[in-house]
PDB file of C-alpha atoms and ligand atoms in Angstrom:
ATOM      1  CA  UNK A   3     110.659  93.934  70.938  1.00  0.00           C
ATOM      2  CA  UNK A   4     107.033  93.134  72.698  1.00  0.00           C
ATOM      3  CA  UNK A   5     106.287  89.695  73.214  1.00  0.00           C
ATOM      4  CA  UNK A   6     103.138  87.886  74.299  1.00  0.00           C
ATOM      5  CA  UNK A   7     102.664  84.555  75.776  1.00  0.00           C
ATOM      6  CA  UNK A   8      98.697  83.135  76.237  1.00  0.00           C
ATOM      7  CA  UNK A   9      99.135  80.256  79.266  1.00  0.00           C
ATOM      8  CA  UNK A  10      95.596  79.177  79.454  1.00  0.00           C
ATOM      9  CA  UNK A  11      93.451  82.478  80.427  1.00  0.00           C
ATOM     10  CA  UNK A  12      96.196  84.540  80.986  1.00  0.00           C
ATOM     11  CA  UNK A  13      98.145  86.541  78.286  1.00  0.00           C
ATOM     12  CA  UNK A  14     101.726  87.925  79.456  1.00  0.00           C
ATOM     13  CA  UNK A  15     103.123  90.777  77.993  1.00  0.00           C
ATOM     14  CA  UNK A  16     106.814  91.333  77.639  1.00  0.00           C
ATOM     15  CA  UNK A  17     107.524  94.736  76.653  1.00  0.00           C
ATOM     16  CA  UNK A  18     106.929  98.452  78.442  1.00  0.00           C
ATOM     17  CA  UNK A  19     103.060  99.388  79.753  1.00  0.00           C
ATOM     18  CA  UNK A  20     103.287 103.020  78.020  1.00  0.00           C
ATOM     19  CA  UNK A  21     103.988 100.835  74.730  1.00  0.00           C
ATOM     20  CA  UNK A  22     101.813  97.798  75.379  1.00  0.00           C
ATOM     21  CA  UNK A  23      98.486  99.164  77.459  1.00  0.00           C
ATOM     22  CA  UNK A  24      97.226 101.540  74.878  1.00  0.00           C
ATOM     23  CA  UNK A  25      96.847  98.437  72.077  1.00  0.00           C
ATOM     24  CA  UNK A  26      94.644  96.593  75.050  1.00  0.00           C
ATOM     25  CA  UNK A  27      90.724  96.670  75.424  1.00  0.00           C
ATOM     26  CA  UNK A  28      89.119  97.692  78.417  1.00  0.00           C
ATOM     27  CA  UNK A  29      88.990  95.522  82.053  1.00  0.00           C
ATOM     28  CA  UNK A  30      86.638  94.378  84.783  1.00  0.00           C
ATOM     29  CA  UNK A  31      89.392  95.618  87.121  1.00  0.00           C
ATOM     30  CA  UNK A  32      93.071  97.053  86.965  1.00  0.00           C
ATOM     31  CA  UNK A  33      94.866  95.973  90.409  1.00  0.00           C
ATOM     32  CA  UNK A  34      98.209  96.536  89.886  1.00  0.00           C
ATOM     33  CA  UNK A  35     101.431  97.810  92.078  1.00  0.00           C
ATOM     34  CA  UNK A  36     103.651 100.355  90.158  1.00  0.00           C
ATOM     35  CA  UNK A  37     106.841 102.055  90.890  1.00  0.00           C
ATOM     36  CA  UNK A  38     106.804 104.188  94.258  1.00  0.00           C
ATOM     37  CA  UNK A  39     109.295 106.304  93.345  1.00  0.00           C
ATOM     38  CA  UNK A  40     111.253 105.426  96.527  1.00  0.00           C
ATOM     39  CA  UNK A  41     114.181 103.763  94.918  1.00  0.00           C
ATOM     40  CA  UNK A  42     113.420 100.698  97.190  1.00  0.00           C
ATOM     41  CA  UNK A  43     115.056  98.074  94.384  1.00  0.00           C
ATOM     42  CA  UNK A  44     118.226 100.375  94.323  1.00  0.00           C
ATOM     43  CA  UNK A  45     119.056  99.669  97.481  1.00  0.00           C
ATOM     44  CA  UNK A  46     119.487  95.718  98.179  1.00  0.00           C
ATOM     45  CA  UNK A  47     119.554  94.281 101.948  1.00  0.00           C
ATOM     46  CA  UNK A  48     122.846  92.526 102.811  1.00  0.00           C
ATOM     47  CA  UNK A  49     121.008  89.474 102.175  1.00  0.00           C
ATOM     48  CA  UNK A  50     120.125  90.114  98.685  1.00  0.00           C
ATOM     49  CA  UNK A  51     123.470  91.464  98.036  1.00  0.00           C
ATOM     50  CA  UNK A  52     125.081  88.189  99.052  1.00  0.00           C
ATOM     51  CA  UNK A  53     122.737  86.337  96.895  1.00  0.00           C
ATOM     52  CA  UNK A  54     124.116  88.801  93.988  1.00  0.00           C
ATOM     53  CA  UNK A  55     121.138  90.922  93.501  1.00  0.00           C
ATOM     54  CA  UNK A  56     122.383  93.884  91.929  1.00  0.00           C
ATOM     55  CA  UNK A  57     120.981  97.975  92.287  1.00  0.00           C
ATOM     56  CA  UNK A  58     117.994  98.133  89.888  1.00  0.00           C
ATOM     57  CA  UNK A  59     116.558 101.568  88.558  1.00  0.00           C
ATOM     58  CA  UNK A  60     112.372 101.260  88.108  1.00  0.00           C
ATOM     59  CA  UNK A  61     111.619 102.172  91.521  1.00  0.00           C
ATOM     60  CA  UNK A  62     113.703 105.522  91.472  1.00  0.00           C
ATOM     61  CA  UNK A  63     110.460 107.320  90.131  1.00  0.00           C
ATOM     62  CA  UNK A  64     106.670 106.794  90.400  1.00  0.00           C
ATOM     63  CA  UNK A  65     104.996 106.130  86.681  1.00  0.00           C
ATOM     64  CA  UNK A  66     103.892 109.368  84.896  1.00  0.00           C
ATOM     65  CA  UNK A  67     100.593 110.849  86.020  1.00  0.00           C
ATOM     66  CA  UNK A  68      98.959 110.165  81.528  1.00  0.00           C
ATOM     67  CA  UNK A  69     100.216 106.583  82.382  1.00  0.00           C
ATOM     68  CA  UNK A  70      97.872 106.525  85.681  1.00  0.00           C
ATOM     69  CA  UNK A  71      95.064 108.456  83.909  1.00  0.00           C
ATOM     70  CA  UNK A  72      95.436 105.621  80.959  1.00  0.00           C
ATOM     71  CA  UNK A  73      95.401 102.679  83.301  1.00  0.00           C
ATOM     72  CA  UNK A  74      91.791 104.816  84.292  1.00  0.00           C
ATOM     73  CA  UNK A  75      90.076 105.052  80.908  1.00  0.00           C
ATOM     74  CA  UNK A  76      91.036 100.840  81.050  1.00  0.00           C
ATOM     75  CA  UNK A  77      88.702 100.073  83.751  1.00  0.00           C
ATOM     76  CA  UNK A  78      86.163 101.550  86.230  1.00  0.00           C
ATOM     77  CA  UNK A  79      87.508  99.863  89.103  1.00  0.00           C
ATOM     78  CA  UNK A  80      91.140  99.845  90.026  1.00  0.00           C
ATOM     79  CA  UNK A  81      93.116  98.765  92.602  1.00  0.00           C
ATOM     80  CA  UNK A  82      96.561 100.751  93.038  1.00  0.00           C
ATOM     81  CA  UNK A  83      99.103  99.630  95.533  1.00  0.00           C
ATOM     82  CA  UNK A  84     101.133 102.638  96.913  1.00  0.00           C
ATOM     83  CA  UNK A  85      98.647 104.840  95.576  1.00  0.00           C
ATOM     84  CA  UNK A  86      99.307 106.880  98.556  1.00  0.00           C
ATOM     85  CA  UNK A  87     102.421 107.785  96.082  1.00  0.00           C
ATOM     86  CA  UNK A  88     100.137 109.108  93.560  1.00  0.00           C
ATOM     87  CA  UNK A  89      98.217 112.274  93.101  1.00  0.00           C
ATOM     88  CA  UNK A  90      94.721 110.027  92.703  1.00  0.00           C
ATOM     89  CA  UNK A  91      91.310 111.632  93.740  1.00  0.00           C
ATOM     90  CA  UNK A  92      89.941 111.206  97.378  1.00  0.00           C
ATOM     91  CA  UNK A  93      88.713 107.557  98.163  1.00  0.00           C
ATOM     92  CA  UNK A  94      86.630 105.817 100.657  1.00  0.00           C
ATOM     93  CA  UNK A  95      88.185 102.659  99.920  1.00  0.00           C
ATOM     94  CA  UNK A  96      92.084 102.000 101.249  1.00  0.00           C
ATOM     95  CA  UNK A  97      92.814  98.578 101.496  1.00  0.00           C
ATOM     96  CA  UNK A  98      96.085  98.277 103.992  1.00  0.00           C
ATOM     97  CA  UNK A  99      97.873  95.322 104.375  1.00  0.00           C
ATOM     98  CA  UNK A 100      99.758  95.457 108.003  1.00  0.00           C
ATOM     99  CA  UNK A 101     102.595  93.838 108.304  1.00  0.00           C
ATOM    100  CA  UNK A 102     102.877  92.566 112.481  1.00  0.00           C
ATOM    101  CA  UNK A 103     106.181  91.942 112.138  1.00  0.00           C
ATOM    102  CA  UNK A 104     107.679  94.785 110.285  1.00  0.00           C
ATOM    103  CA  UNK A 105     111.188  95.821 111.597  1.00  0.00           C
ATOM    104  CA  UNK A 106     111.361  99.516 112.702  1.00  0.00           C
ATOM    105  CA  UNK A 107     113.058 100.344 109.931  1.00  0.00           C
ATOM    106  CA  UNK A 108     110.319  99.296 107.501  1.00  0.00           C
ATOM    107  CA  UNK A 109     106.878 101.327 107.575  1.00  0.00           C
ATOM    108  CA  UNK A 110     104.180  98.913 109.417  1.00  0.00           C
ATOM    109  CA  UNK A 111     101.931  99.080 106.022  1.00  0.00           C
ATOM    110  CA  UNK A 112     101.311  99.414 103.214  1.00  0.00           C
ATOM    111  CA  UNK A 113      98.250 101.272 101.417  1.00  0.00           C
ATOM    112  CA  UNK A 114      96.458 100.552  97.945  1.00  0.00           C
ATOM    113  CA  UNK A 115      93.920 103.256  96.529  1.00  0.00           C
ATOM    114  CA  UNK A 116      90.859 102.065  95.234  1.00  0.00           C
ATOM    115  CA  UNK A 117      88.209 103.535  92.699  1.00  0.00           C
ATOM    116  CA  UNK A 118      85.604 101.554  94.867  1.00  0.00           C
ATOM    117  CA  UNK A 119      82.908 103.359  96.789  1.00  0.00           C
ATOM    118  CA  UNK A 120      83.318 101.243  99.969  1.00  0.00           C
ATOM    119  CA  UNK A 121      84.638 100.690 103.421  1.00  0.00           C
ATOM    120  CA  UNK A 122      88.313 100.828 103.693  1.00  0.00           C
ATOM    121  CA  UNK A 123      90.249  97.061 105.043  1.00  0.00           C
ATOM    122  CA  UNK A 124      92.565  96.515 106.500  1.00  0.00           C
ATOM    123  CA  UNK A 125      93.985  92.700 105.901  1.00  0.00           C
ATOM    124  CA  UNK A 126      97.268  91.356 108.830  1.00  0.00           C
ATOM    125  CA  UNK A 127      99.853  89.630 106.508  1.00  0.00           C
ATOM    126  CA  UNK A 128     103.106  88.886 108.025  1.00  0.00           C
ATOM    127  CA  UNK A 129     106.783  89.394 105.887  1.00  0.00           C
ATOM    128  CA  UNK A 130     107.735  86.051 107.420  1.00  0.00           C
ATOM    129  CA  UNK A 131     104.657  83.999 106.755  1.00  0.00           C
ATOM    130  CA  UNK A 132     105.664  85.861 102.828  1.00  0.00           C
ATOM    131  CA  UNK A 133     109.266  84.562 102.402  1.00  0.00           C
ATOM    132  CA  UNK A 134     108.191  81.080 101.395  1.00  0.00           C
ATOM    133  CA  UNK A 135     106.783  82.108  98.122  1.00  0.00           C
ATOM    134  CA  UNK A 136     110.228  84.578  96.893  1.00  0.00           C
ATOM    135  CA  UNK A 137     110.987  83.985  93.593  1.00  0.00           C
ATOM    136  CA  UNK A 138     113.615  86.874  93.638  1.00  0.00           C
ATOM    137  CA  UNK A 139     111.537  89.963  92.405  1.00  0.00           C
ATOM    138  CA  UNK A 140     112.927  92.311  95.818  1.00  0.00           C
ATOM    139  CA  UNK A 141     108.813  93.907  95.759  1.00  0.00           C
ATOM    140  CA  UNK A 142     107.222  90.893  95.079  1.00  0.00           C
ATOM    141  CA  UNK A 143     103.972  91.051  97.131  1.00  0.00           C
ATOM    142  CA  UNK A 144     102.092  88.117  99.292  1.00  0.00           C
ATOM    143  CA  UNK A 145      99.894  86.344  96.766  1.00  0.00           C
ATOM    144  CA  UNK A 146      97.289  86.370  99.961  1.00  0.00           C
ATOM    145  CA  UNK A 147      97.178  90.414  99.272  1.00  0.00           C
ATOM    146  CA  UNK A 148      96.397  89.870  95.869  1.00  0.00           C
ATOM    147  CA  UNK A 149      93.863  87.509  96.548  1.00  0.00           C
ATOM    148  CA  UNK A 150      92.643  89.436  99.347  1.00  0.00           C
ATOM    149  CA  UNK A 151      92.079  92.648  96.622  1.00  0.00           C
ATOM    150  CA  UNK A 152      90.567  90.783  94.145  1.00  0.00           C
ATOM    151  CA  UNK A 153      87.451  89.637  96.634  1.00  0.00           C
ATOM    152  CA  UNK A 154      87.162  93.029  96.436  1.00  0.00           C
ATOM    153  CA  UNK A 155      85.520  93.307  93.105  1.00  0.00           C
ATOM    154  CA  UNK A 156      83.436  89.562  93.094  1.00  0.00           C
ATOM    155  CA  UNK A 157      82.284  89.371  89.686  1.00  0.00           C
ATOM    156  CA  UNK A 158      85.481  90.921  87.868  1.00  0.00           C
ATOM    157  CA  UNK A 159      86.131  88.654  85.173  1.00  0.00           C
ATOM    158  CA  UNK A 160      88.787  90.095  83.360  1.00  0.00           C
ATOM    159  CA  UNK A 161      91.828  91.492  85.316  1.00  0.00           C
ATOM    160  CA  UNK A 162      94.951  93.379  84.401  1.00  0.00           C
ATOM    161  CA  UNK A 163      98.171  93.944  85.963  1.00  0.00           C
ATOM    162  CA  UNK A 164     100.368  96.570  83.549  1.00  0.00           C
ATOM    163  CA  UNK A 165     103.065  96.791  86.335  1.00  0.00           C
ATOM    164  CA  UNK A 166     103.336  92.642  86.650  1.00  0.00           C
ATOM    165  CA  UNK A 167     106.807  92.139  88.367  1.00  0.00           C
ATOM    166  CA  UNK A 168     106.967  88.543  89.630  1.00  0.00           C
ATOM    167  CA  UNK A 169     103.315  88.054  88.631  1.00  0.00           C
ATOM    168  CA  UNK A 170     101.529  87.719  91.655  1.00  0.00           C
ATOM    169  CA  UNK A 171      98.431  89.079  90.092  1.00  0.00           C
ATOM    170  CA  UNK A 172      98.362  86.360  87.294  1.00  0.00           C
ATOM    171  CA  UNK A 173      98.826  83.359  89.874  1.00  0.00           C
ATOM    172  CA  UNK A 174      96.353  85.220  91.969  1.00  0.00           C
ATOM    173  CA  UNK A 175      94.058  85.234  88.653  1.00  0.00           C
ATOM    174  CA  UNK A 176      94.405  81.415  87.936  1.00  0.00           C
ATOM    175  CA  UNK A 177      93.786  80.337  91.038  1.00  0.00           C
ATOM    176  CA  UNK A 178      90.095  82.098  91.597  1.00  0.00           C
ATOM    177  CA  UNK A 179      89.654  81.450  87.910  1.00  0.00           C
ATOM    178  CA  UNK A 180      89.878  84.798  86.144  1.00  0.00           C
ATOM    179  CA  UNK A 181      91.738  85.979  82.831  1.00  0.00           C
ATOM    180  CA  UNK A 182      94.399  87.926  83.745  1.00  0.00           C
ATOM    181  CA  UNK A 183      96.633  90.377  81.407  1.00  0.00           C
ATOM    182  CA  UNK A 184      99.888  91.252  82.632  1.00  0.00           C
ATOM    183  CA  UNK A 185     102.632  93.642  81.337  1.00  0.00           C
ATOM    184  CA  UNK A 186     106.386  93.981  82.137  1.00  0.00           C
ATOM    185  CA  UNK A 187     109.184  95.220  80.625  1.00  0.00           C
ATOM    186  CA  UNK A 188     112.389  93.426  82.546  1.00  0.00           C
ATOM    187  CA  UNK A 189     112.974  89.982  81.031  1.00  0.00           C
ATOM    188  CA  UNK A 190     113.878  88.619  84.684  1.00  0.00           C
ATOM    189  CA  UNK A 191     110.901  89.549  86.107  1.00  0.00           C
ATOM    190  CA  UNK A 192     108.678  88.233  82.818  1.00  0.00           C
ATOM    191  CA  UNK A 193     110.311  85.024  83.008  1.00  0.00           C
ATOM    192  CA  UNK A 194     109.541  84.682  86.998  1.00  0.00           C
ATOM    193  CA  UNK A 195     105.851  85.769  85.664  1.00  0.00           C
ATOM    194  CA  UNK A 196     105.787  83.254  82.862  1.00  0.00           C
ATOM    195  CA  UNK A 197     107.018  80.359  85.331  1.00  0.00           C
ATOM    196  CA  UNK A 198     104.625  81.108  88.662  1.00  0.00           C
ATOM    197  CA  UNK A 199     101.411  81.279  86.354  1.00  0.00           C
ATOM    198  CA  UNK A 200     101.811  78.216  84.360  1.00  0.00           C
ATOM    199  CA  UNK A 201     102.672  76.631  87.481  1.00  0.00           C
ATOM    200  CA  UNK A 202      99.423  77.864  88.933  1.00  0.00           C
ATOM    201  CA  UNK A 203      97.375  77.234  85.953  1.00  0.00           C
ATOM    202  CA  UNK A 204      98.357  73.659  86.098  1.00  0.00           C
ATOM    203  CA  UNK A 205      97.013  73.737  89.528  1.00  0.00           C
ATOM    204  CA  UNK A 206      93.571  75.133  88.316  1.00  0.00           C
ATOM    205  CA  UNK A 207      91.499  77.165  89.972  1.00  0.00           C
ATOM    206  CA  UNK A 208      91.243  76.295  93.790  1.00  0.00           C
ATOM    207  CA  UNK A 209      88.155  77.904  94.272  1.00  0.00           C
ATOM    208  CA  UNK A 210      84.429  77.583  93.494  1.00  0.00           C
ATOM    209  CA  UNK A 211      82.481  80.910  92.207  1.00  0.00           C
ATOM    210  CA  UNK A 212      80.672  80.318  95.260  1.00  0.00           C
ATOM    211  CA  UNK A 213      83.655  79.848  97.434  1.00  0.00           C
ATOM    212  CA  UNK A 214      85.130  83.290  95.653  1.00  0.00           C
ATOM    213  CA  UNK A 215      81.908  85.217  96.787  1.00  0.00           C
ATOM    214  CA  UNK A 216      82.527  85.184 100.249  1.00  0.00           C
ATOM    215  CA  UNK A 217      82.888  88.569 101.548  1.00  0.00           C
ATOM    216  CA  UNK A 218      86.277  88.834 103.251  1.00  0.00           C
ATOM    217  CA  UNK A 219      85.570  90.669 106.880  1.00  0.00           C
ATOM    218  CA  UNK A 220      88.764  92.497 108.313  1.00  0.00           C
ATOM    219  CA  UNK A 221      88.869  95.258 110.603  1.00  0.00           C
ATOM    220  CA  UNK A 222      88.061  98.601 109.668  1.00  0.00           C
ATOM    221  CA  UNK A 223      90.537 101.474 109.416  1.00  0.00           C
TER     222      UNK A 223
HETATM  223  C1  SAM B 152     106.515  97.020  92.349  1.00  0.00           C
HETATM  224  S1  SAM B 152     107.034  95.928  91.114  1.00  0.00           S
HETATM  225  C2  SAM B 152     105.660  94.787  90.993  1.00  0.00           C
HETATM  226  C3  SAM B 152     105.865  93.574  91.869  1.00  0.00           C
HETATM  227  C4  SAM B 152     104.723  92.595  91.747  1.00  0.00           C
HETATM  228  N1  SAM B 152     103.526  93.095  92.387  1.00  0.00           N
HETATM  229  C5  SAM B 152     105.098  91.241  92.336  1.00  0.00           C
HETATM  230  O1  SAM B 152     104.400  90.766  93.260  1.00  0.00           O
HETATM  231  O2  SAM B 152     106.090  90.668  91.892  1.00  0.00           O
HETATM  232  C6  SAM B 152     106.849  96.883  89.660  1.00  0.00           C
HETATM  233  C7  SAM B 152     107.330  96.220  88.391  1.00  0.00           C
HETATM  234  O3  SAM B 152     107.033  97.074  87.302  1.00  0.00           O
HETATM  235  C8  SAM B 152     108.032  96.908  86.317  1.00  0.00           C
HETATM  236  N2  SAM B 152     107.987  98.103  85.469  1.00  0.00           N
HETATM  237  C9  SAM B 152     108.455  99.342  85.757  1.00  0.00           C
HETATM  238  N3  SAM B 152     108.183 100.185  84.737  1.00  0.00           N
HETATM  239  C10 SAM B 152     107.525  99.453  83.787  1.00  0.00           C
HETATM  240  C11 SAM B 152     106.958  99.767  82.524  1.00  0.00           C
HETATM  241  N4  SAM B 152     107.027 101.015  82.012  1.00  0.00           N
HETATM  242  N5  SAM B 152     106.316  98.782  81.832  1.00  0.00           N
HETATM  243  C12 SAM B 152     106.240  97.528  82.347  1.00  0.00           C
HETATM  244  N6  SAM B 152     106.777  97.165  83.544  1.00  0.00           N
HETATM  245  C13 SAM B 152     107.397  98.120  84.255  1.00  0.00           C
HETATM  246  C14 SAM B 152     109.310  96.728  87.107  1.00  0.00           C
HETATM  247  O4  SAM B 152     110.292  96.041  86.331  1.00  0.00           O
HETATM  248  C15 SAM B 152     108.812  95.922  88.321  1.00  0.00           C
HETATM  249  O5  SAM B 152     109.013  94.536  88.134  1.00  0.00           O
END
């Protein structure tokens, strides 16, 4: 059964994207970070093992190409993490966030597609400087990366994440003081959602407009 929870400007969905995105209205910006396909969550480190996580399915395959067309009709700019998964049209605009200290075993990025006409970033975020903010969601990306792609599209208002995991998006979202929508379908990773946004809506917005509209400089690709 789909449930929805409003915590100030955000509304979280609980329930499956294919289901839940086609009731939505359109959005200043999609940014979002779906399924690879690369079975990454069925595989937990030793680590995560000993701290019971257990083999999870949703990574084993990369959402449906009508699903990625339909999260296009819901906004004119979009931010896809591991787009480079996708069959998406040719971009300018790759965002990369490096990782400095990525073991060999781990790829040293990792790419987002954009439907923005623009220079492609790269932004240096390290694992490490990450593990302080784990809630337990084994892709749960640096809320700095999030930021860092919403400065991307300045005067977005209205933001939506239909692949929400952890809900980095959403905390991402209440601190710069947009709405966010966010959508997912495992009750674990909806309650870790629910939690880190109310937390950061608490916290208001940390940010000025102003302070939002400073263009973020990295290198180039
Ligand atoms: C790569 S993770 C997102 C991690 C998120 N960026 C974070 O920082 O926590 C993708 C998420 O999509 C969820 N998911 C997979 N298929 C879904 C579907 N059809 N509808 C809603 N959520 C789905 C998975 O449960 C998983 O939590």
């Amino acid at each position: 059964m789909v449930e929805k929870v409003v915590i100030g400007n955000a509304e979280l969905w609980h329930g499956d994207c294919r289901e839940v995105l086609p009731l939505l209205p359109r959005f200043d910006l999609v940014l979002t970070d779906p399924p690879y396909g690369i079975a990454f969550a069925a595989q937990p480190t030793k680590w995560q093992r000993r701290d019971g996580k257990m083999p999870e399915d949703w990574d084993n395959a990369p959402a449906p190409d009508w699903l990625m067309g339909l999260m296009r009709e819901k906004a004119d700019r979009l931010i896809i993490w591991g787009g480079n998964y996708y069959s998406l049209p040719p971009t300018r605009g790759w965002l990369a966030w490096r990782k400095p200290d990525a073991p060999p075993s781990m790829a040293d990025m990792e790419l987002a597609w954009t439907s923005m006409d623009m220079n492609s970033k790269v932004l240096d975020q390290s694992i490490s400087a990450t593990n302080a903010e784990r809630v337990g969601h084994p892709t749960q990306k640096p809320l700095r990366v999030m930021a860092w792609s919403i400065s991307f599209a300045p005067d977005a208002r209205t933001v939506c994440d239909p692949f929400m995991g952890s809900g980095t998006v959403g905390v991402a979202c209440s601190q710069l003081g947009r709405s966010f929508v966010g959508i997912e379908r495992d009750r674990k990773y909806f309650e870790m959602a629910c939690n880190r946004v109310a937390q950061a809506q608490a916290q208001g917005a940390l940010l000025t407009p102003e302070e939002q509209r400073q263009p973020v400089q990295e290198g180039l690709l």
